[in-house]
DNA sequence: GTATATTTGTGAAAAATTGCACAAAGTCTG
DNA sequence: CAGACTTTGTGCAATTTTTCACAAATATAC
């Protein structure tokens, strides 16, 4: 294990491998080679090996990787064996949908608290979570050990919320507001623009001639 | 305009630029330089110019880019000068959030109708849209020229909804249900798993020391 | 109108990422 | 147990993407 930089795309692919390994594990398959795994997720075999190589040596020459072993290793690397507390800020339509979104639980993410600046929203309940006044955020982050903040407020308020989260010590922000947040270097922001998912519909369908000029997506991701 | 390949990341950034230009336009600012624009979206100025350079020459030496002109050019390139009619199926928390999600409008996507199978939901209104009975879907698709269907129903009902959309002639489906849809080849499906966006966080949270080894994310991407 | 400032567009350099290819390690067959 | 396969891990090459840096173009100040 060298001290080389790890591409973020490698991390994305690790999640893809993990998902595939989980499937394989259910089917009671014991081992898999990098080329078989690569084929299943549309990637080069060398890519698979190189990605894993950033984190150690998991394979056996001549026979490949033990599926359950590799799965466990990836879960550890990716933090899938842990759970995290999440706060949702903004209890409008989107925010309240996120509070009760069942998918988070499956990924070890527990929404433990939610906030809104609007007095009319405070006290409302969504699936066991009661909306708190926005001013309570810093205290709650510390008391409830919030690791991730989800911003679901209008774009114009997003930066202010981000500042508050950062000041309270949150280092991971998922931003649903369609705006660019500026945060310190140590804070990681993921932007989700729900309309982004529809963008490919408009760009690629409207410009079929140009789409041939666009480099294909590489990993399972975006 | 050369014949060079266009990185997919460039396309993503174009959407980011466009969003920023729309903001600037609202503020009645007339021109912007690549470095100013870059600063606003956390990118190198050369990156901005090179991205635009794939599609033509839009700037004026010494003064920069005319915001409205560049905005119009990007809208054309990205197919944003066209609009699409959208139907939302499922009027639960997520569905009702999507019906009123302001981001869609900005991307030329008009939610013109919404459906639910639950009799109790029918007739409810969300931002000007009245929930229709699911049975009305085929008729509405034709009458309202629906191009895109958004599935926001529980996973177990998603396939049935997809079948109905396809049968009605919809060729683009955005699926928020955490399940894999099977559809004919000519139908384009985009899956959105909201928890996917949170996945990379678990890695950073569990490996704070390693995070310095990971290359920074580039754009609003991924 | 000349000199000084900006700012674009773009080759070329640098950096990052992916793919090749092969030695080394392990497996399998008879 | 020898020889033929298989498959890993990784240095290195190829490709892709980003950044630098500078000539050319335009703007501004006086």
Short mmCIF file of C-alpha atoms (C1' of nucleotides) in Angstrom, two decimals:
data_model
loop_
_atom_site.label_atom_id
_atom_site.label_comp_id
_atom_site.label_asym_id
_atom_site.label_seq_id
_atom_site.Cartn_x
_atom_site.Cartn_y
_atom_site.Cartn_z
CA UNK A 1 0.00 0.00 0.00
CA UNK A 2 1.79 3.04 -1.25
CA UNK A 3 1.13 6.68 -0.45
CA UNK A 4 -0.40 7.47 -3.80
CA UNK A 5 -3.42 9.70 -4.22
CA UNK A 6 -6.70 7.91 -4.60
CA UNK A 7 -8.96 9.11 -7.43
CA UNK A 8 -12.46 9.95 -6.28
CA UNK A 9 -13.69 7.85 -9.18
CA UNK A 10 -12.00 4.88 -7.54
CA UNK A 11 -14.14 5.40 -4.45
CA UNK A 12 -17.29 5.50 -6.58
CA UNK A 13 -16.32 2.26 -8.25
CA UNK A 14 -15.64 0.63 -4.90
CA UNK A 15 -19.32 1.11 -4.10
CA UNK A 16 -20.19 -0.47 -7.43
CA UNK A 17 -17.97 -3.47 -6.68
CA UNK A 18 -19.48 -3.79 -3.23
CA UNK A 19 -23.02 -3.83 -4.58
CA UNK A 20 -22.04 -6.49 -7.09
CA UNK A 21 -20.27 -8.56 -4.45
CA UNK A 22 -23.36 -8.45 -2.26
CA UNK A 23 -25.40 -9.89 -5.12
CA UNK A 24 -22.83 -12.59 -5.76
CA UNK A 25 -22.64 -13.42 -2.10
CA UNK A 26 -26.38 -14.01 -1.99
CA UNK A 27 -26.01 -16.44 -4.87
CA UNK A 28 -23.52 -18.41 -2.77
CA UNK A 29 -20.67 -17.87 -5.21
CA UNK A 30 -17.32 -18.14 -3.42
CA UNK A 31 -14.67 -16.44 -5.54
CA UNK A 32 -14.41 -14.10 -8.51
CA UNK A 33 -11.57 -12.87 -10.69
CA UNK A 34 -10.95 -9.22 -11.48
CA UNK A 35 -11.90 -9.83 -15.09
CA UNK A 36 -15.22 -11.47 -14.19
CA UNK A 37 -16.05 -8.71 -11.73
CA UNK A 38 -14.98 -6.10 -14.26
CA UNK A 39 -17.16 -7.64 -16.92
CA UNK A 40 -20.17 -7.54 -14.62
CA UNK A 41 -19.79 -3.82 -13.98
CA UNK A 42 -18.47 -2.84 -17.41
CA UNK A 43 -14.92 -2.11 -16.41
CA UNK A 44 -11.46 -3.16 -17.43
CA UNK A 45 -9.95 -5.92 -15.27
CA UNK A 46 -6.85 -3.87 -14.62
CA UNK A 47 -9.01 -1.06 -13.37
CA UNK A 48 -10.58 -3.36 -10.82
CA UNK A 49 -7.21 -4.56 -9.58
CA UNK A 50 -5.73 -1.08 -9.49
CA UNK A 51 -8.69 0.29 -7.54
CA UNK A 52 -8.37 -2.44 -4.94
CA UNK A 53 -4.62 -2.01 -4.95
CA UNK A 54 -4.94 1.42 -3.38
CA UNK A 55 -6.15 -0.23 -0.21
CA UNK A 56 -4.14 -3.40 0.03
CA UNK A 57 -3.85 -6.88 -1.42
CA UNK A 58 -7.04 -8.86 -1.32
CA UNK A 59 -6.63 -11.42 -4.07
CA UNK A 60 -4.90 -14.73 -4.57
CA UNK A 61 -2.94 -15.29 -7.77
CA UNK A 62 -4.48 -18.02 -9.83
CA UNK A 63 -7.85 -18.04 -8.12
CA UNK A 64 -8.98 -14.43 -7.69
CA UNK A 65 -10.84 -12.84 -4.80
CA UNK A 66 -12.83 -14.46 -2.01
CA UNK A 67 -16.18 -12.75 -2.37
CA UNK A 68 -17.15 -12.58 1.28
CA UNK A 69 -13.68 -11.51 2.32
CA UNK A 70 -13.51 -8.75 -0.26
CA UNK A 71 -17.04 -7.67 0.56
CA UNK A 72 -16.14 -7.34 4.24
CA UNK A 73 -12.97 -5.46 3.38
CA UNK A 74 -14.83 -2.99 1.17
CA UNK A 75 -17.53 -2.49 3.77
CA UNK A 76 -14.84 -1.59 6.24
CA UNK A 77 -13.04 0.72 3.80
CA UNK A 78 -16.24 2.45 2.79
CA UNK A 79 -17.61 2.77 6.27
CA UNK A 80 -20.60 0.58 5.53
CA UNK A 81 -20.19 -1.17 8.85
CA UNK A 82 -20.98 2.06 10.68
CA UNK A 83 -24.07 4.22 10.95
CA UNK A 84 -24.23 8.01 10.88
CA UNK A 85 -26.58 10.60 12.28
CA UNK A 86 -28.08 13.01 9.81
CA UNK A 87 -29.88 16.33 10.18
CA UNK A 88 -32.25 17.72 7.56
CA UNK A 89 -32.50 21.49 7.31
CA UNK A 90 -35.63 22.75 5.60
CA UNK A 91 -38.99 21.07 6.13
CA UNK A 92 -40.76 22.06 2.95
CA UNK A 93 -41.97 19.52 0.45
CA UNK A 94 -38.53 18.21 -0.36
CA UNK A 95 -37.19 18.30 3.17
CA UNK A 96 -40.15 16.46 4.62
CA UNK A 97 -39.85 13.86 1.88
CA UNK A 98 -36.20 13.35 2.76
CA UNK A 99 -36.93 13.03 6.48
CA UNK A 100 -38.98 9.93 5.81
CA UNK A 101 -37.08 8.63 2.77
CA UNK A 102 -36.65 4.91 3.45
CA UNK A 103 -33.50 4.55 1.36
CA UNK A 104 -31.27 6.35 3.84
CA UNK A 105 -31.76 3.72 6.52
CA UNK A 106 -30.56 1.03 4.14
CA UNK A 107 -27.29 2.91 3.81
CA UNK A 108 -26.71 3.28 7.53
CA UNK A 109 -27.88 6.87 7.64
CA UNK A 110 -30.30 7.85 10.41
CA UNK A 111 -32.19 11.10 10.18
CA UNK A 112 -32.30 12.06 13.85
CA UNK A 113 -33.40 15.68 13.70
CA UNK A 114 -34.75 18.34 11.36
CA UNK A 115 -34.96 22.12 11.34
CA UNK A 116 -36.80 24.98 9.72
CA UNK A 117 -36.62 28.74 10.02
CA UNK A 118 -40.36 29.13 9.52
CA UNK A 119 -42.24 29.36 12.83
CA UNK A 120 -45.28 27.72 11.24
CA UNK A 121 -43.29 24.56 10.52
CA UNK A 122 -41.79 24.18 13.97
CA UNK A 123 -43.32 21.38 15.98
CA UNK A 124 -44.68 19.56 12.96
CA UNK A 125 -43.86 15.88 12.88
CA UNK A 126 -42.73 13.67 10.01
CA UNK A 127 -42.28 9.99 10.76
CA UNK A 128 -41.15 10.40 14.35
CA UNK A 129 -39.05 13.52 13.74
CA UNK A 130 -40.25 16.85 15.15
CA UNK A 131 -39.16 20.01 13.34
CA UNK A 132 -36.95 22.21 15.52
CA UNK A 133 -36.29 25.94 15.22
CA UNK A 134 -33.23 26.68 13.09
CA UNK A 135 -31.49 28.35 16.00
CA UNK A 136 -31.22 25.00 17.79
CA UNK A 137 -28.98 23.58 15.10
CA UNK A 138 -25.55 24.17 16.65
CA UNK A 139 -26.59 22.66 19.96
CA UNK A 140 -28.24 19.67 18.32
CA UNK A 141 -25.22 18.95 16.14
CA UNK A 142 -23.10 18.54 19.20
CA UNK A 143 -25.63 16.73 21.38
CA UNK A 144 -26.83 14.33 18.72
CA UNK A 145 -23.44 13.89 17.11
CA UNK A 146 -24.64 14.90 13.65
CA UNK A 147 -22.14 13.90 10.99
CA UNK A 148 -24.05 14.89 7.89
CA UNK A 149 -26.26 17.89 7.13
CA UNK A 150 -28.80 17.80 4.35
CA UNK A 151 -29.72 21.21 2.96
CA UNK A 152 -33.26 21.32 1.58
CA UNK A 153 -33.95 25.05 1.79
CA UNK A 154 -34.46 27.56 -1.04
CA UNK A 155 -31.28 28.44 -2.94
CA UNK A 156 -31.09 31.91 -1.45
CA UNK A 157 -30.83 30.52 2.08
CA UNK A 158 -28.52 27.62 1.34
CA UNK A 159 -25.21 29.39 1.93
CA UNK A 160 -26.33 30.67 5.29
CA UNK A 161 -27.37 27.18 6.36
CA UNK A 162 -24.06 25.80 5.13
CA UNK A 163 -22.18 28.38 7.18
CA UNK A 164 -24.14 27.41 10.25
CA UNK A 165 -23.48 23.71 9.68
CA UNK A 166 -19.78 24.28 9.18
CA UNK A 167 -19.55 26.47 12.26
CA UNK A 168 -21.26 23.75 14.27
CA UNK A 169 -18.65 21.25 13.15
CA UNK A 170 -20.43 19.31 10.42
CA UNK A 171 -17.97 18.21 7.75
CA UNK A 172 -20.29 16.57 5.23
CA UNK A 173 -23.06 18.45 3.48
CA UNK A 174 -25.56 17.14 0.98
CA UNK A 175 -26.94 20.12 -0.88
CA UNK A 176 -30.28 19.87 -2.66
CA UNK A 177 -30.43 23.61 -3.35
CA UNK A 178 -29.45 24.44 -6.92
CA UNK A 179 -26.56 26.69 -5.98
CA UNK A 180 -22.82 26.46 -5.45
CA UNK A 181 -21.83 26.51 -1.79
CA UNK A 182 -18.50 27.85 -0.67
CA UNK A 183 -17.07 26.03 2.31
CA UNK A 184 -13.66 25.44 3.89
CA UNK A 185 -11.42 22.84 2.29
CA UNK A 186 -11.97 20.22 4.96
CA UNK A 187 -15.73 20.18 4.36
CA UNK A 188 -17.08 17.83 1.74
CA UNK A 189 -20.12 18.91 -0.23
CA UNK A 190 -22.17 16.73 -2.54
CA UNK A 191 -24.63 18.54 -4.73
CA UNK A 192 -27.86 16.93 -5.81
CA UNK A 193 -29.83 18.81 -8.37
CA UNK A 194 -32.93 16.76 -8.96
CA UNK A 195 -33.32 18.29 -12.36
CA UNK A 196 -29.79 17.20 -13.21
CA UNK A 197 -31.13 13.70 -13.55
CA UNK A 198 -33.30 14.99 -16.34
CA UNK A 199 -30.54 16.92 -18.04
CA UNK A 200 -29.33 13.99 -20.05
CA UNK A 201 -32.81 13.70 -21.44
CA UNK A 202 -32.61 17.18 -22.88
CA UNK A 203 -28.94 17.38 -23.88
CA UNK A 204 -28.45 14.01 -25.47
CA UNK A 205 -31.84 13.81 -27.11
CA UNK A 206 -31.70 17.32 -28.47
CA UNK A 207 -28.10 17.00 -29.69
CA UNK A 208 -27.86 13.44 -30.99
CA UNK A 209 -25.15 14.51 -33.43
CA UNK A 210 -22.99 15.98 -30.69
CA UNK A 211 -23.39 13.11 -28.32
CA UNK A 212 -20.90 11.12 -30.35
CA UNK A 213 -18.31 13.71 -29.46
CA UNK A 214 -18.84 13.27 -25.77
CA UNK A 215 -16.62 10.86 -23.94
CA UNK A 216 -18.49 7.95 -22.50
CA UNK A 217 -19.10 7.84 -18.78
CA UNK A 218 -16.48 5.72 -17.14
CA UNK A 219 -17.78 4.16 -14.01
CA UNK A 220 -21.09 3.07 -12.68
CA UNK A 221 -21.57 6.62 -11.67
CA UNK A 222 -22.51 9.74 -13.30
CA UNK B 1 -14.78 24.87 -33.08
CA UNK B 2 -12.48 21.93 -33.54
CA UNK B 3 -13.37 18.26 -33.77
CA UNK B 4 -11.95 17.41 -30.37
CA UNK B 5 -13.71 15.11 -27.97
CA UNK B 6 -15.69 16.81 -25.27
CA UNK B 7 -15.17 15.55 -21.72
CA UNK B 8 -18.41 14.61 -20.03
CA UNK B 9 -17.24 16.70 -17.10
CA UNK B 10 -17.30 19.70 -19.42
CA UNK B 11 -20.99 19.12 -20.06
CA UNK B 12 -21.67 18.96 -16.33
CA UNK B 13 -19.83 22.20 -15.80
CA UNK B 14 -21.75 23.87 -18.61
CA UNK B 15 -24.89 23.35 -16.57
CA UNK B 16 -23.15 24.88 -13.58
CA UNK B 17 -22.11 27.92 -15.61
CA UNK B 18 -25.60 28.30 -16.96
CA UNK B 19 -27.09 28.27 -13.49
CA UNK B 20 -24.65 30.90 -12.34
CA UNK B 21 -25.25 33.06 -15.41
CA UNK B 22 -28.99 32.94 -14.76
CA UNK B 23 -28.38 34.28 -11.27
CA UNK B 24 -26.12 37.02 -12.57
CA UNK B 25 -28.59 37.93 -15.25
CA UNK B 26 -31.27 38.43 -12.62
CA UNK B 27 -28.96 40.82 -10.80
CA UNK B 28 -28.73 42.88 -13.98
CA UNK B 29 -25.03 42.35 -14.34
CA UNK B 30 -24.01 42.69 -17.97
CA UNK B 31 -20.65 40.99 -18.43
CA UNK B 32 -18.37 38.63 -16.57
CA UNK B 33 -14.83 37.42 -17.07
CA UNK B 34 -13.83 33.78 -17.06
CA UNK B 35 -11.92 34.30 -13.82
CA UNK B 36 -14.90 35.86 -12.07
CA UNK B 37 -17.21 33.14 -13.27
CA UNK B 38 -14.66 30.52 -12.34
CA UNK B 39 -14.30 31.94 -8.87
CA UNK B 40 -18.04 31.82 -8.36
CA UNK B 41 -18.23 28.14 -9.17
CA UNK B 42 -14.87 27.13 -7.71
CA UNK B 43 -13.07 26.49 -10.95
CA UNK B 44 -9.93 27.63 -12.66
CA UNK B 45 -10.43 30.46 -15.17
CA UNK B 46 -8.71 28.50 -17.92
CA UNK B 47 -11.09 25.65 -17.31
CA UNK B 48 -14.02 27.94 -17.93
CA UNK B 49 -12.56 29.24 -21.17
CA UNK B 50 -11.57 25.81 -22.40
CA UNK B 51 -15.00 24.37 -21.67
CA UNK B 52 -16.65 27.12 -23.66
CA UNK B 53 -14.01 26.78 -26.33
CA UNK B 54 -15.33 23.34 -27.26
CA UNK B 55 -18.46 24.98 -28.58
CA UNK B 56 -17.26 28.24 -30.09
CA UNK B 57 -16.02 31.70 -29.22
CA UNK B 58 -18.33 33.63 -26.97
CA UNK B 59 -16.11 36.19 -25.27
CA UNK B 60 -14.57 39.54 -26.05
CA UNK B 61 -10.96 40.11 -25.16
CA UNK B 62 -10.58 42.80 -22.56
CA UNK B 63 -14.15 42.73 -21.36
CA UNK B 64 -15.19 39.12 -20.95
CA UNK B 65 -18.52 37.50 -21.73
CA UNK B 66 -21.87 39.12 -22.25
CA UNK B 67 -23.94 37.31 -19.68
CA UNK B 68 -27.21 37.18 -21.56
CA UNK B 69 -25.51 36.19 -24.78
CA UNK B 70 -23.54 33.39 -23.17
CA UNK B 71 -26.59 32.27 -21.27
CA UNK B 72 -28.55 32.03 -24.49
CA UNK B 73 -25.71 30.16 -26.20
CA UNK B 74 -25.47 27.62 -23.38
CA UNK B 75 -29.21 27.17 -23.32
CA UNK B 76 -29.08 26.32 -26.98
CA UNK B 77 -26.13 23.96 -26.59
CA UNK B 78 -27.72 22.17 -23.67
CA UNK B 79 -31.15 21.99 -25.20
CA UNK B 80 -32.53 24.30 -22.60
CA UNK B 81 -34.31 26.43 -25.17
CA UNK B 82 -36.82 23.64 -25.51
CA UNK B 83 -39.40 22.72 -22.93
CA UNK B 84 -40.82 19.34 -22.04
CA UNK B 85 -44.03 18.37 -20.40
CA UNK B 86 -43.64 16.13 -17.39
CA UNK B 87 -46.04 13.93 -15.44
CA UNK B 88 -45.40 12.88 -11.85
CA UNK B 89 -46.85 9.56 -10.77
CA UNK B 90 -47.19 9.15 -7.03
CA UNK B 91 -48.24 12.01 -4.77
CA UNK B 92 -46.69 10.95 -1.49
CA UNK B 93 -43.99 12.96 0.27
CA UNK B 94 -41.48 12.65 -2.52
CA UNK B 95 -43.97 12.98 -5.36
CA UNK B 96 -45.55 16.12 -3.96
CA UNK B 97 -42.09 17.59 -3.40
CA UNK B 98 -41.23 16.93 -7.02
CA UNK B 99 -44.46 18.46 -8.29
CA UNK B 100 -43.49 21.80 -6.81
CA UNK B 101 -39.71 21.47 -7.11
CA UNK B 102 -38.65 24.84 -8.51
CA UNK B 103 -35.52 23.46 -10.17
CA UNK B 104 -37.48 21.72 -12.91
CA UNK B 105 -38.94 24.94 -14.24
CA UNK B 106 -35.47 26.40 -14.53
CA UNK B 107 -34.54 23.54 -16.78
CA UNK B 108 -37.52 23.87 -19.08
CA UNK B 109 -39.37 20.98 -17.50
CA UNK B 110 -43.01 21.71 -16.81
CA UNK B 111 -44.88 19.41 -14.49
CA UNK B 112 -48.30 19.59 -16.12
CA UNK B 113 -50.09 16.75 -14.40
CA UNK B 114 -49.78 14.25 -11.54
CA UNK B 115 -51.40 10.97 -10.63
CA UNK B 116 -51.96 8.69 -7.68
CA UNK B 117 -53.70 5.36 -7.26
CA UNK B 118 -54.90 6.26 -3.76
CA UNK B 119 -58.47 7.62 -3.82
CA UNK B 120 -57.70 9.75 -0.79
CA UNK B 121 -55.03 11.66 -2.71
CA UNK B 122 -57.13 12.35 -5.79
CA UNK B 123 -58.25 15.95 -6.07
CA UNK B 124 -55.55 17.26 -3.76
CA UNK B 125 -53.64 20.21 -5.13
CA UNK B 126 -49.92 20.98 -5.07
CA UNK B 127 -48.88 24.31 -6.55
CA UNK B 128 -51.53 24.45 -9.23
CA UNK B 129 -51.49 20.74 -10.08
CA UNK B 130 -54.46 18.61 -9.12
CA UNK B 131 -53.85 14.92 -8.48
CA UNK B 132 -55.66 12.74 -11.04
CA UNK B 133 -56.70 9.10 -10.71
CA UNK B 134 -54.04 6.74 -12.08
CA UNK B 135 -56.45 5.42 -14.68
CA UNK B 136 -56.44 8.77 -16.45
CA UNK B 137 -52.74 8.52 -17.26
CA UNK B 138 -52.89 7.15 -20.84
CA UNK B 139 -55.39 9.74 -21.93
CA UNK B 140 -53.47 12.59 -20.29
CA UNK B 141 -50.16 11.54 -21.85
CA UNK B 142 -51.65 11.94 -25.29
CA UNK B 143 -53.69 15.06 -24.63
CA UNK B 144 -50.98 16.92 -22.74
CA UNK B 145 -48.08 15.65 -24.87
CA UNK B 146 -46.14 14.26 -21.91
CA UNK B 147 -42.51 13.58 -22.83
CA UNK B 148 -41.17 12.49 -19.47
CA UNK B 149 -42.72 10.46 -16.67
CA UNK B 150 -41.41 10.68 -13.14
CA UNK B 151 -42.05 7.63 -11.01
CA UNK B 152 -42.34 8.44 -7.31
CA UNK B 153 -44.35 5.47 -6.08
CA UNK B 154 -43.27 2.66 -3.72
CA UNK B 155 -40.85 0.18 -5.27
CA UNK B 156 -43.45 -2.55 -5.50
CA UNK B 157 -45.66 -0.45 -7.77
CA UNK B 158 -42.94 1.05 -9.93
CA UNK B 159 -42.87 -1.58 -12.66
CA UNK B 160 -46.60 -1.39 -13.16
CA UNK B 161 -46.43 2.38 -13.50
CA UNK B 162 -43.55 2.06 -15.94
CA UNK B 163 -45.58 -0.37 -18.06
CA UNK B 164 -48.44 2.05 -18.14
CA UNK B 165 -46.18 4.94 -19.15
CA UNK B 166 -44.54 2.95 -21.91
CA UNK B 167 -47.88 1.74 -23.22
CA UNK B 168 -49.06 5.34 -23.30
CA UNK B 169 -46.09 6.32 -25.43
CA UNK B 170 -43.71 7.97 -22.94
CA UNK B 171 -40.07 7.37 -23.89
CA UNK B 172 -38.25 8.99 -20.99
CA UNK B 173 -38.70 7.80 -17.44
CA UNK B 174 -37.08 9.17 -14.33
CA UNK B 175 -37.35 6.54 -11.63
CA UNK B 176 -37.05 7.48 -7.96
CA UNK B 177 -38.13 4.05 -6.75
CA UNK B 178 -35.15 1.97 -5.58
CA UNK B 179 -35.75 -0.83 -8.07
CA UNK B 180 -34.61 -1.81 -11.54
CA UNK B 181 -37.27 -1.28 -14.21
CA UNK B 182 -37.47 -3.39 -17.31
CA UNK B 183 -38.60 -1.49 -20.36
CA UNK B 184 -38.29 -1.78 -24.14
CA UNK B 185 -35.00 -0.69 -25.74
CA UNK B 186 -36.31 2.57 -27.14
CA UNK B 187 -37.25 3.83 -23.69
CA UNK B 188 -34.67 5.78 -21.75
CA UNK B 189 -34.72 5.29 -17.98
CA UNK B 190 -32.72 7.31 -15.48
CA UNK B 191 -32.64 6.00 -11.96
CA UNK B 192 -32.21 8.30 -9.02
CA UNK B 193 -31.29 6.79 -5.72
CA UNK B 194 -31.20 9.66 -3.28
CA UNK B 195 -29.10 7.69 -0.86
CA UNK B 196 -26.43 7.17 -3.51
CA UNK B 197 -25.46 10.79 -3.07
CA UNK B 198 -24.66 10.06 0.53
CA UNK B 199 -22.52 7.04 -0.10
CA UNK B 200 -19.20 8.78 -0.51
CA UNK B 201 -19.74 10.52 2.80
CA UNK B 202 -19.46 7.33 4.76
CA UNK B 203 -16.04 6.82 3.27
CA UNK B 204 -14.82 10.27 4.22
CA UNK B 205 -16.29 10.04 7.68
CA UNK B 206 -14.63 6.77 8.45
CA UNK B 207 -11.30 7.71 6.89
CA UNK B 208 -10.71 11.33 7.84
CA UNK B 209 -6.98 10.78 7.65
CA UNK B 210 -7.25 9.33 4.18
CA UNK B 211 -9.44 12.05 2.83
CA UNK B 212 -6.35 14.11 2.18
CA UNK B 213 -5.26 11.39 -0.19
CA UNK B 214 -8.37 11.63 -2.29
CA UNK B 215 -8.39 14.00 -5.20
CA UNK B 216 -10.88 16.77 -4.83
CA UNK B 217 -14.16 16.59 -6.66
CA UNK B 218 -14.18 18.68 -9.77
CA UNK B 219 -17.55 20.19 -10.29
CA UNK B 220 -21.10 19.87 -9.34
CA UNK B 221 -20.67 16.42 -10.61
CA UNK B 222 -20.81 13.52 -9.29
"C1'" DG C 1 -3.92 58.59 -29.96
"C1'" DT C 2 -0.64 56.29 -27.24
"C1'" DA C 3 0.33 53.67 -23.41
"C1'" DT C 4 -1.35 50.65 -19.93
"C1'" DA C 5 -4.95 47.18 -18.27
"C1'" DT C 6 -7.74 43.38 -19.13
"C1'" DT C 7 -9.16 39.33 -20.82
"C1'" DT C 8 -9.86 35.95 -24.39
"C1'" DG C 9 -8.58 31.68 -26.93
"C1'" DT C 10 -5.43 28.17 -27.34
"C1'" DG C 11 -0.98 25.61 -27.96
"C1'" DA C 12 1.87 23.26 -24.89
"C1'" DA C 13 3.08 21.49 -20.22
"C1'" DA C 14 1.55 19.19 -16.22
"C1'" DA C 15 -1.25 16.23 -13.71
"C1'" DA C 16 -4.43 12.65 -13.24
"C1'" DT C 17 -6.49 8.55 -14.72
"C1'" DT C 18 -6.84 4.44 -17.33
"C1'" DG C 19 -5.06 0.49 -19.82
"C1'" DC C 20 -1.20 -2.63 -21.14
"C1'" DA C 21 1.72 -6.20 -20.32
"C1'" DC C 22 4.47 -9.11 -17.70
"C1'" DA C 23 6.89 -11.20 -13.66
"C1'" DA C 24 5.57 -13.61 -9.73
"C1'" DA C 25 2.47 -16.42 -7.28
"C1'" DG C 26 -0.88 -19.83 -7.03
"C1'" DT C 27 -3.87 -23.67 -9.11
"C1'" DC C 28 -4.86 -27.70 -11.66
"C1'" DT C 29 -4.09 -31.99 -14.38
"C1'" DG C 30 -2.39 -36.26 -15.03
"C1'" DC D 1 5.76 -33.10 -9.09
"C1'" DA D 2 6.31 -31.08 -13.55
"C1'" DG D 3 4.38 -28.47 -16.80
"C1'" DA D 4 0.46 -25.79 -18.41
"C1'" DC D 5 -2.91 -22.47 -16.93
"C1'" DT D 6 -4.80 -18.70 -14.36
"C1'" DT D 7 -4.76 -14.54 -12.06
"C1'" DT D 8 -2.80 -11.04 -9.16
"C1'" DG D 9 -0.20 -6.74 -8.38
"C1'" DT D 10 2.22 -3.13 -10.46
"C1'" DG D 11 5.72 -0.41 -13.36
"C1'" DC D 12 5.14 1.89 -17.36
"C1'" DA D 13 2.82 3.71 -21.47
"C1'" DA D 14 -1.22 5.87 -23.37
"C1'" DT D 15 -4.93 8.71 -22.89
"C1'" DT D 16 -7.62 12.20 -20.88
"C1'" DT D 17 -8.28 16.27 -18.33
"C1'" DT D 18 -6.63 20.31 -16.16
"C1'" DT D 19 -3.60 24.11 -15.74
"C1'" DC D 20 -0.16 27.30 -17.39
"C1'" DA D 21 1.28 30.96 -20.02
"C1'" DC D 22 1.30 34.04 -23.67
"C1'" DA D 23 0.08 36.30 -28.21
"C1'" DA D 24 -3.70 38.77 -29.92
"C1'" DA D 25 -7.63 41.51 -29.20
"C1'" DT D 26 -10.20 44.89 -26.83
"C1'" DA D 27 -10.90 48.38 -23.31
"C1'" DT D 28 -9.51 52.38 -20.44
"C1'" DA D 29 -7.00 56.45 -18.88
"C1'" DC D 30 -4.96 60.51 -19.80
#
